[in-house]
mmCIF file with all atom_site columns, C-alpha atoms in Angstrom:
data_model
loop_
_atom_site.group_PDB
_atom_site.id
_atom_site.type_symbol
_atom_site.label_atom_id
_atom_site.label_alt_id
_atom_site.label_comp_id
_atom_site.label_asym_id
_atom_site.label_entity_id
_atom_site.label_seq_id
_atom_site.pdbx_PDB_ins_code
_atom_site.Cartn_x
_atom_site.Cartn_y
_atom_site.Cartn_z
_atom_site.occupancy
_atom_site.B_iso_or_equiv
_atom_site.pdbx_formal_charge
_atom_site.auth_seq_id
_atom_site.auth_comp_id
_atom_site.auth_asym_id
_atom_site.auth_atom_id
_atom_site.pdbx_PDB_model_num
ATOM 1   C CA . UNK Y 1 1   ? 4.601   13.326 10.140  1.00 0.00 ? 1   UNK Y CA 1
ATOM 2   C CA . UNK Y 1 2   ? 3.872   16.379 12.315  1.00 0.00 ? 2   UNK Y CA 1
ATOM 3   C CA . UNK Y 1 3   ? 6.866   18.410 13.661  1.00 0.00 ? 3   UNK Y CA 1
ATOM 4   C CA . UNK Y 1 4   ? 8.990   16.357 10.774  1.00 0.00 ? 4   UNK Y CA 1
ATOM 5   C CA . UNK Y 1 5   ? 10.094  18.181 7.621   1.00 0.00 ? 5   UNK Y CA 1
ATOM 6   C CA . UNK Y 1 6   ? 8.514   17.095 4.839   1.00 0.00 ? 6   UNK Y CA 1
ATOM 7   C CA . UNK Y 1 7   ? 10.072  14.370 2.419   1.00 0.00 ? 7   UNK Y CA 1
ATOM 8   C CA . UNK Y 1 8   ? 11.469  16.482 -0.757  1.00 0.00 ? 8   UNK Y CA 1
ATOM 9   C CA . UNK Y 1 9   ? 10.261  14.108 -3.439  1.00 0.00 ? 9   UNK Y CA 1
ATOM 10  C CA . UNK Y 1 10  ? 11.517  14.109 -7.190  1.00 0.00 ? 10  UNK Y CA 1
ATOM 11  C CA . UNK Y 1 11  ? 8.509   12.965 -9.138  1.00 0.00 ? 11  UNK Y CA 1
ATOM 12  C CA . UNK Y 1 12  ? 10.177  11.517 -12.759 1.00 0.00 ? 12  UNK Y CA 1
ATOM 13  C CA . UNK Y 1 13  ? 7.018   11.807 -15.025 1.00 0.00 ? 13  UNK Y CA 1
ATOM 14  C CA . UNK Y 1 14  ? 8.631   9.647  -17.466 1.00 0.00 ? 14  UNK Y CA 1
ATOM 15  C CA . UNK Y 1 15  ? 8.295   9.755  -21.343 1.00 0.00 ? 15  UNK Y CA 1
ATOM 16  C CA . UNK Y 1 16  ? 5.072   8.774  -21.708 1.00 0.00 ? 16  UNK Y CA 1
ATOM 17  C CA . UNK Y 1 17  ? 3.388   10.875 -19.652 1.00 0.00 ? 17  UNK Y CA 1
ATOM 18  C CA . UNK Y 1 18  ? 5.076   14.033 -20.290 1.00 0.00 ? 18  UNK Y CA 1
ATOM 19  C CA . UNK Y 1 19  ? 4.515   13.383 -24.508 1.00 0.00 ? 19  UNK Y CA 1
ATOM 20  C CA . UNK Y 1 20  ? 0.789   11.538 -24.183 1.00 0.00 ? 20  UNK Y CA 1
ATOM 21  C CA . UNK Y 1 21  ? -0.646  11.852 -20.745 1.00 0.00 ? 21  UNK Y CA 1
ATOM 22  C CA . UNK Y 1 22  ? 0.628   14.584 -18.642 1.00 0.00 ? 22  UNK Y CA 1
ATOM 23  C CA . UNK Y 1 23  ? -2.942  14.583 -16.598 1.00 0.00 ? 23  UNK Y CA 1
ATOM 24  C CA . UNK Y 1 24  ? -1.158  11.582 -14.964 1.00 0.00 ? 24  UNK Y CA 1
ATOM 25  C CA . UNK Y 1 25  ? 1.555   13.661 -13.930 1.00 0.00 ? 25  UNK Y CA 1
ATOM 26  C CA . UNK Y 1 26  ? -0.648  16.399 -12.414 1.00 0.00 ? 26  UNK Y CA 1
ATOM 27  C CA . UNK Y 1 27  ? -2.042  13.673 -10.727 1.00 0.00 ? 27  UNK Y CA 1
ATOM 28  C CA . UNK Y 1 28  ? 0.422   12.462 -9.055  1.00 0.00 ? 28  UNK Y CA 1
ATOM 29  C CA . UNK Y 1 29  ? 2.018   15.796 -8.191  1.00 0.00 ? 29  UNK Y CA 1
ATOM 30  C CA . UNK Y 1 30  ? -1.498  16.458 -6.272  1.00 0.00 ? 30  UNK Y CA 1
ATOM 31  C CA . UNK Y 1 31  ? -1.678  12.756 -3.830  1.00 0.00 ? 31  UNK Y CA 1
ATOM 32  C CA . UNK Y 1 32  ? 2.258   13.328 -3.543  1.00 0.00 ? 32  UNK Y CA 1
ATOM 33  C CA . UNK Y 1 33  ? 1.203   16.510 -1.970  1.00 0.00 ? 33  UNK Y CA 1
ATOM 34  C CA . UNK Y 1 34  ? -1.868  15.339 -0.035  1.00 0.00 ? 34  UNK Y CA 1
ATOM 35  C CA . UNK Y 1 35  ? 0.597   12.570 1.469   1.00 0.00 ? 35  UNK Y CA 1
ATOM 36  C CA . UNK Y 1 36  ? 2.839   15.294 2.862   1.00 0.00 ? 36  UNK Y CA 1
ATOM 37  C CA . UNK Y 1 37  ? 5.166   15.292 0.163   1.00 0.00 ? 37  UNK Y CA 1
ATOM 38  C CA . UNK Y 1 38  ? 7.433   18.621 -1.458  1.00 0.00 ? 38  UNK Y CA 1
ATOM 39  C CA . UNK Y 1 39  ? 7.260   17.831 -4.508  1.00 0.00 ? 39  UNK Y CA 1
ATOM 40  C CA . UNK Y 1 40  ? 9.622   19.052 -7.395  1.00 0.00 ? 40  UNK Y CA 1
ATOM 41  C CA . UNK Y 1 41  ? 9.921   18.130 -11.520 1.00 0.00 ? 41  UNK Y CA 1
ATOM 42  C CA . UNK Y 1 42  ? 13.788  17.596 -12.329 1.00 0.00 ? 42  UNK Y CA 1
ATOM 43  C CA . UNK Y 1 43  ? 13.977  19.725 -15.398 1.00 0.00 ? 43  UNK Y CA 1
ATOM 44  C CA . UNK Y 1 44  ? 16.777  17.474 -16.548 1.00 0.00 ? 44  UNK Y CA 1
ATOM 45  C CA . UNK Y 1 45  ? 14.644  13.669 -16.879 1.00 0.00 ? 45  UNK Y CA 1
ATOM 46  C CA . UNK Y 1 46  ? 14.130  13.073 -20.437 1.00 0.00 ? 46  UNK Y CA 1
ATOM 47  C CA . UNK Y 1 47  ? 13.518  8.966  -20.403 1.00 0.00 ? 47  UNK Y CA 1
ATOM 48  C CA . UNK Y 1 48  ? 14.887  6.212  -17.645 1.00 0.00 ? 48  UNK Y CA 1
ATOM 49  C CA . UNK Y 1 49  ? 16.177  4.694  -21.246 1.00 0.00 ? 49  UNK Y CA 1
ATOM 50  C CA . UNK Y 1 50  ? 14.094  1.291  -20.602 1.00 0.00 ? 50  UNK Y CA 1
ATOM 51  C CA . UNK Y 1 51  ? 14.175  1.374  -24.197 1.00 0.00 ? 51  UNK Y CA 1
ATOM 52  C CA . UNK Y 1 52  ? 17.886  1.112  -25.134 1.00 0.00 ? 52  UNK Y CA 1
ATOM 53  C CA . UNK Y 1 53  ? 18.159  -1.253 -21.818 1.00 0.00 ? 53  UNK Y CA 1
ATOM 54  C CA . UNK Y 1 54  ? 16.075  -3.516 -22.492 1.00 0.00 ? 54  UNK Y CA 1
ATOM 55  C CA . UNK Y 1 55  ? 17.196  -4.209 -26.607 1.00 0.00 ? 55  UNK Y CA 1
ATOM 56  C CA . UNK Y 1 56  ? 20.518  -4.129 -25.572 1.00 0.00 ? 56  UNK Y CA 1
ATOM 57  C CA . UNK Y 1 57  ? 21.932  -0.398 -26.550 1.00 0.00 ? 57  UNK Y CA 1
ATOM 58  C CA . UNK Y 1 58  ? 23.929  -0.549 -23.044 1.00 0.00 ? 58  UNK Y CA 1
ATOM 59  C CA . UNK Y 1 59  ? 26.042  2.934  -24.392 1.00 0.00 ? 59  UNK Y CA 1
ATOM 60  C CA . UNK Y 1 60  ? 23.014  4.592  -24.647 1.00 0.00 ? 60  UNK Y CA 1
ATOM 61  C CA . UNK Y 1 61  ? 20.705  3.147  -21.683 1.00 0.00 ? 61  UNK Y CA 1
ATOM 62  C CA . UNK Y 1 62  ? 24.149  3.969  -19.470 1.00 0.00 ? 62  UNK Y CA 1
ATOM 63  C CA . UNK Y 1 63  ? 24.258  7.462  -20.532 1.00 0.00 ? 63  UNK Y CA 1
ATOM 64  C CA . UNK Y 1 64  ? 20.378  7.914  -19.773 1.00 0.00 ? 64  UNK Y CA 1
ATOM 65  C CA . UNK Y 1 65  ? 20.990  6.537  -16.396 1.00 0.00 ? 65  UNK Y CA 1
ATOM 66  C CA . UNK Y 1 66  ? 23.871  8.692  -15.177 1.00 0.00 ? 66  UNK Y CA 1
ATOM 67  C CA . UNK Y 1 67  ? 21.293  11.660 -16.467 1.00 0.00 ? 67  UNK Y CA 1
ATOM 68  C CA . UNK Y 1 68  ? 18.818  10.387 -14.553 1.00 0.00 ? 68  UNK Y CA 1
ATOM 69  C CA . UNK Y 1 69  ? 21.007  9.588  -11.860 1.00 0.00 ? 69  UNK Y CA 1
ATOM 70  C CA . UNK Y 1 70  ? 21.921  13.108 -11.447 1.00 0.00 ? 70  UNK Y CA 1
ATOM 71  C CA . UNK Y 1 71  ? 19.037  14.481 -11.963 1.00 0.00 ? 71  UNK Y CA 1
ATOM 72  C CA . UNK Y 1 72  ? 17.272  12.426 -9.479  1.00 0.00 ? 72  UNK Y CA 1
ATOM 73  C CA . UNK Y 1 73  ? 20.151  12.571 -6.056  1.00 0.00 ? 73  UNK Y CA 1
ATOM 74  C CA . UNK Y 1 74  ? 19.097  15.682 -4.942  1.00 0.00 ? 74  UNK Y CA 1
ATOM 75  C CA . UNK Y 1 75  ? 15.813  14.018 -3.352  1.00 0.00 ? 75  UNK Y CA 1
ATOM 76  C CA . UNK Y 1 76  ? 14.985  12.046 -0.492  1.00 0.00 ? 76  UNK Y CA 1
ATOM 77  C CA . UNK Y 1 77  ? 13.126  10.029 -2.437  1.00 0.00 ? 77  UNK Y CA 1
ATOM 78  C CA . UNK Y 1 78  ? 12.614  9.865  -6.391  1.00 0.00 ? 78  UNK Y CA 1
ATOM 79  C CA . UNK Y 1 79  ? 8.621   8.276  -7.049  1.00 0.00 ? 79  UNK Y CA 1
ATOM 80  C CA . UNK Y 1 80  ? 7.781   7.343  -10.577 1.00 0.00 ? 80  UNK Y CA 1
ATOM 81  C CA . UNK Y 1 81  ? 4.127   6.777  -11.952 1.00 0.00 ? 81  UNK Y CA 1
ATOM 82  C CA . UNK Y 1 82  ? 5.435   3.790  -13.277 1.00 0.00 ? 82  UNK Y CA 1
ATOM 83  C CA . UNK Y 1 83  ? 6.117   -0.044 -12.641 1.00 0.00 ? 83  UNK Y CA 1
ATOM 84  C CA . UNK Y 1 84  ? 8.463   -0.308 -15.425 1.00 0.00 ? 84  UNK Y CA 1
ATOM 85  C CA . UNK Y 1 85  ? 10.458  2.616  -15.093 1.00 0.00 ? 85  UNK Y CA 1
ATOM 86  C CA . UNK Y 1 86  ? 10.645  2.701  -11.313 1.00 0.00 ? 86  UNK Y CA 1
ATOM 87  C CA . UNK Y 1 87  ? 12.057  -1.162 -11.635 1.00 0.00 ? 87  UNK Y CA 1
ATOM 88  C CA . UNK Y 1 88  ? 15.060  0.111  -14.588 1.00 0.00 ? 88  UNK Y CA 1
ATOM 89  C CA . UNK Y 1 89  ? 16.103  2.801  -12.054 1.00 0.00 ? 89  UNK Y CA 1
ATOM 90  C CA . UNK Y 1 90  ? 15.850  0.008  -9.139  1.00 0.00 ? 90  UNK Y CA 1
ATOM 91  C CA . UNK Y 1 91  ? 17.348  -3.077 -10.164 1.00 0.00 ? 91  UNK Y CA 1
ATOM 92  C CA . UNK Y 1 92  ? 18.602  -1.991 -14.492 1.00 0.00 ? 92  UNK Y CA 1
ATOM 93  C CA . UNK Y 1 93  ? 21.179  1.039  -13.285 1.00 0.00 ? 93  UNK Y CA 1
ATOM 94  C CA . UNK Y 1 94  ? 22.932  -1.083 -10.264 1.00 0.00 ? 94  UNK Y CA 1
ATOM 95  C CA . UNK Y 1 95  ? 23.675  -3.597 -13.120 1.00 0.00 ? 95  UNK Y CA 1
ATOM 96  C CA . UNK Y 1 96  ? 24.262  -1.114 -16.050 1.00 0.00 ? 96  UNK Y CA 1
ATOM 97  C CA . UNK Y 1 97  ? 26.572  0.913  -14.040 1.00 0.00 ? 97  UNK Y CA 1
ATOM 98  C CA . UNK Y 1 98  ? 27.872  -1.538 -11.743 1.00 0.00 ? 98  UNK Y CA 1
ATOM 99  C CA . UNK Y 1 99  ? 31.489  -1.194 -13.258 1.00 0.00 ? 99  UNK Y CA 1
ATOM 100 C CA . UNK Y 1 100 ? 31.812  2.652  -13.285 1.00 0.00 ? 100 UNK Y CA 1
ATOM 101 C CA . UNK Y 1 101 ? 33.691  3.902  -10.839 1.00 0.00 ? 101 UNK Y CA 1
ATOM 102 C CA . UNK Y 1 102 ? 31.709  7.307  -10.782 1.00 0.00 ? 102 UNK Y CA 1
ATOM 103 C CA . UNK Y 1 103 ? 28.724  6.161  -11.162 1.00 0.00 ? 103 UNK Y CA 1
ATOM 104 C CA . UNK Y 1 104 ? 27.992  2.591  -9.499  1.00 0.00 ? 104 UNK Y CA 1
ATOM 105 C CA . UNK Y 1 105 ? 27.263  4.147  -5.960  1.00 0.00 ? 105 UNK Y CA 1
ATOM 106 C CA . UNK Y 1 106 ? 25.370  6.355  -7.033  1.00 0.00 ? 106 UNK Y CA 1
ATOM 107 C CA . UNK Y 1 107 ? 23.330  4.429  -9.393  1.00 0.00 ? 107 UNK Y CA 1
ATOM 108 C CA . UNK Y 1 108 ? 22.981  2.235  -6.303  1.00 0.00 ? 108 UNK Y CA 1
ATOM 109 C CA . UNK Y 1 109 ? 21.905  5.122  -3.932  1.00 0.00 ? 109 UNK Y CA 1
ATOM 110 C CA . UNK Y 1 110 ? 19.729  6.636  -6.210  1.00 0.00 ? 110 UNK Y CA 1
ATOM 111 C CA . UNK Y 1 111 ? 17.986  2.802  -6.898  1.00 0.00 ? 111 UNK Y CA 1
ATOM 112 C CA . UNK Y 1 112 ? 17.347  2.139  -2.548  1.00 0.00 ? 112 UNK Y CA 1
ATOM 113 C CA . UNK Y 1 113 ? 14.946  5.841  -2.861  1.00 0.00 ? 113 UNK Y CA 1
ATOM 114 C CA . UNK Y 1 114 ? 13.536  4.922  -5.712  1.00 0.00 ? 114 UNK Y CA 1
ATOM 115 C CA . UNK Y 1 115 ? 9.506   4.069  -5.857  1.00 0.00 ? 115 UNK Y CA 1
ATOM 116 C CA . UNK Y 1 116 ? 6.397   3.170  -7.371  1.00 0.00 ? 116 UNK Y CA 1
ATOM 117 C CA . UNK Y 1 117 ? 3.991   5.993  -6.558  1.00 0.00 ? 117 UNK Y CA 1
ATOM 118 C CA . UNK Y 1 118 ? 1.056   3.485  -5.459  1.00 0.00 ? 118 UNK Y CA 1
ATOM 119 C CA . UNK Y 1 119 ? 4.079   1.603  -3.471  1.00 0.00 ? 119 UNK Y CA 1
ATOM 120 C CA . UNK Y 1 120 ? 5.544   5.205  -2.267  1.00 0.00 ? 120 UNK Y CA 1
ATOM 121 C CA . UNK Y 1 121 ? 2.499   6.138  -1.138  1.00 0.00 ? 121 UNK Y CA 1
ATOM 122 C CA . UNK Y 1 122 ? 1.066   3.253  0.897   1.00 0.00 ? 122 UNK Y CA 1
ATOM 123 C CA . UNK Y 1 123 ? 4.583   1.935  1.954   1.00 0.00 ? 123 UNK Y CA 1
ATOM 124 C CA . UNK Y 1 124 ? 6.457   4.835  3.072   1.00 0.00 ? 124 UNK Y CA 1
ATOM 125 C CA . UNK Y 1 125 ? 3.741   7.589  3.642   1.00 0.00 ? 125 UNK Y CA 1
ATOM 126 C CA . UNK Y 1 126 ? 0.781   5.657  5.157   1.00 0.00 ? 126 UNK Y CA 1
ATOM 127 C CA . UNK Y 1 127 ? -1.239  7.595  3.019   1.00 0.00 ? 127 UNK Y CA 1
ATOM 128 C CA . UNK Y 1 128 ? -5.067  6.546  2.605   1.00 0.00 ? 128 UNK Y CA 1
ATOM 129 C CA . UNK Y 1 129 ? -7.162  9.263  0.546   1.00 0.00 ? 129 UNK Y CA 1
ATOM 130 C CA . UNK Y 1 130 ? -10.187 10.803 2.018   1.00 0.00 ? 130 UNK Y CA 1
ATOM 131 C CA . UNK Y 1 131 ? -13.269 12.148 0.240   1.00 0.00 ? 131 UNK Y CA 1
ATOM 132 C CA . UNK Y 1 132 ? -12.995 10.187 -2.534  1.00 0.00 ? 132 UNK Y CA 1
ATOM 133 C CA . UNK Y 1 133 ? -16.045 8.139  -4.403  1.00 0.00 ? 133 UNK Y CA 1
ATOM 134 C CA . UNK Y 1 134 ? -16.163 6.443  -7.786  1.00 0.00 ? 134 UNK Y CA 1
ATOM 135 C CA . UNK Y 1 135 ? -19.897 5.804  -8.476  1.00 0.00 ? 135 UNK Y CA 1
ATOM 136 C CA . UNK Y 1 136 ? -19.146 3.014  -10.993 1.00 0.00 ? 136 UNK Y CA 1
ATOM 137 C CA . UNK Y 1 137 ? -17.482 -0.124 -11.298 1.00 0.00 ? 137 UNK Y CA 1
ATOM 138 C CA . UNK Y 1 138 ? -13.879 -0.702 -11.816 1.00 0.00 ? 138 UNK Y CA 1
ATOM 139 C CA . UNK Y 1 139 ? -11.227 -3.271 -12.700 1.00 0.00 ? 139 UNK Y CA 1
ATOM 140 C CA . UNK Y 1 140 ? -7.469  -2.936 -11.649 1.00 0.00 ? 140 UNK Y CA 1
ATOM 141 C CA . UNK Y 1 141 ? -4.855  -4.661 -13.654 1.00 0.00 ? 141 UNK Y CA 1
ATOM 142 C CA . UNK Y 1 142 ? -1.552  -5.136 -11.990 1.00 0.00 ? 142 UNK Y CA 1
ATOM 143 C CA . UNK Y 1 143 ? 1.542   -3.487 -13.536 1.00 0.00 ? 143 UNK Y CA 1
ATOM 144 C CA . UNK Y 1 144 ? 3.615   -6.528 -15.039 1.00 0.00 ? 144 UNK Y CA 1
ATOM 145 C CA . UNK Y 1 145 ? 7.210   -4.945 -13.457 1.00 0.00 ? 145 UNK Y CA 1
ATOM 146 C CA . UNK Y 1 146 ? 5.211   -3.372 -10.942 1.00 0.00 ? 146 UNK Y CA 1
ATOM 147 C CA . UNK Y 1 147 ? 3.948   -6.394 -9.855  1.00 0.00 ? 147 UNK Y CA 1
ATOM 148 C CA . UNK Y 1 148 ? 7.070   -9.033 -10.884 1.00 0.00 ? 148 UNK Y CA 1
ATOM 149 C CA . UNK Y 1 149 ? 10.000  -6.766 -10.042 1.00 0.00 ? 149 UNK Y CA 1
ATOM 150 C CA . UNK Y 1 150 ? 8.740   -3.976 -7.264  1.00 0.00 ? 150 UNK Y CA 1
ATOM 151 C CA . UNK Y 1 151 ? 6.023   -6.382 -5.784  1.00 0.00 ? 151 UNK Y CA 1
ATOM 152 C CA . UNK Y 1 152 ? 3.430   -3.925 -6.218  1.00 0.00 ? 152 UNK Y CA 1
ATOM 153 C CA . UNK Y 1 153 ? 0.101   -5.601 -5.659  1.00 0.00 ? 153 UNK Y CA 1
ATOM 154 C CA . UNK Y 1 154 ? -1.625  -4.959 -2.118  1.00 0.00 ? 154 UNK Y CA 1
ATOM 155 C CA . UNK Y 1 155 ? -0.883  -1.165 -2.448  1.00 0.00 ? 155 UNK Y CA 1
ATOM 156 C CA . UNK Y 1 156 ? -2.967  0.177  -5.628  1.00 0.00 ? 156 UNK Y CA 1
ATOM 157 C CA . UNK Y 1 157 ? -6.022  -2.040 -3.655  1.00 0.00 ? 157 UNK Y CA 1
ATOM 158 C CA . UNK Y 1 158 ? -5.380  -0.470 -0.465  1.00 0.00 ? 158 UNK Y CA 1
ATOM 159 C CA . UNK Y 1 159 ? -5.331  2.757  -2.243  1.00 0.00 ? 159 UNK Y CA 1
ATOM 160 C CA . UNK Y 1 160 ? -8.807  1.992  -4.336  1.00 0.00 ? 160 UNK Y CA 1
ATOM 161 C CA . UNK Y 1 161 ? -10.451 0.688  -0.838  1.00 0.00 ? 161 UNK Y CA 1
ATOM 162 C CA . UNK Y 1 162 ? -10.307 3.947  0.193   1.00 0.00 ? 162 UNK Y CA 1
#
């Protein structure tokens, strides 16, 4: 990526980590940044609204999505450290918003940049860590919407092989 600008990346945190582990979010602000990446925090994400999506509370996953959706257009690419969000913003705001006028495009734009950070990281970035050891054992579970609806599966291993 030498001689190319760098990628401005949104990083949406999501709920969870912001309100129980925001070590994950530091995290993933640092190999965003390792990878090449500028990375900013939209002050504006509250939650993708999974929540209301997914038990039916379209009003109320809809408005969450247009937030999100603004939030989020600014960047060349928004990166999640999430499976389940990353697939509502992917796949869950094309259909939500698919019969707003306003919205539907950009719901739609906003979904082709969106990523999984393992996904984001491996996929787009080619980024392998260096200098890196884990002197124990470890077991990797795959991300059910991670791995069922983003296809997330070879990345985290390529990432842990390092």
């Amino acid at each position: 990526m030498s001689g190319q600008p760098k990628p401005r990346v949104g990083l949406f945190v999501t709920c969870l980590v912001d309100a129980i582990r925001p070590g994950i979010g530091f995290a993933a602000i640092q190999l965003l940044e390792e990878a090449g990446c500028t990375v900013e925090v939209p002050l504006q994400q509250t939650c993708c609204g999974q929540p209301a999506f997914n038990s039916g509370d379209d009003a109320d996953a809809a408005r969450l999505a247009r937030q999100t959706v603004a939030a989020l257009e600014p960047y060349d690419y928004a990166v999640l450290p999430s499976g389940s969000c990353a697939a509502t913003i992917r796949h869950g705001y094309p259909d939500l918003l698919k019969g707003d006028s306003k919205w539907a495009a950009r719901a739609a734009t906003v979904a082709a940049k969106t990523h999984e950070i393992t996904s984001f990281l491996v996929d787009v970035m080619g980024y392998a860590p260096e200098g890196r050891r884990l002197s124990a054992s470890a077991t990797y579970h795959d991300s059910c919407s991670g791995l069922r609806e983003l296809g997330v599966a070879a990345q985290p291993r390529a990432l842990l092989s390092h």
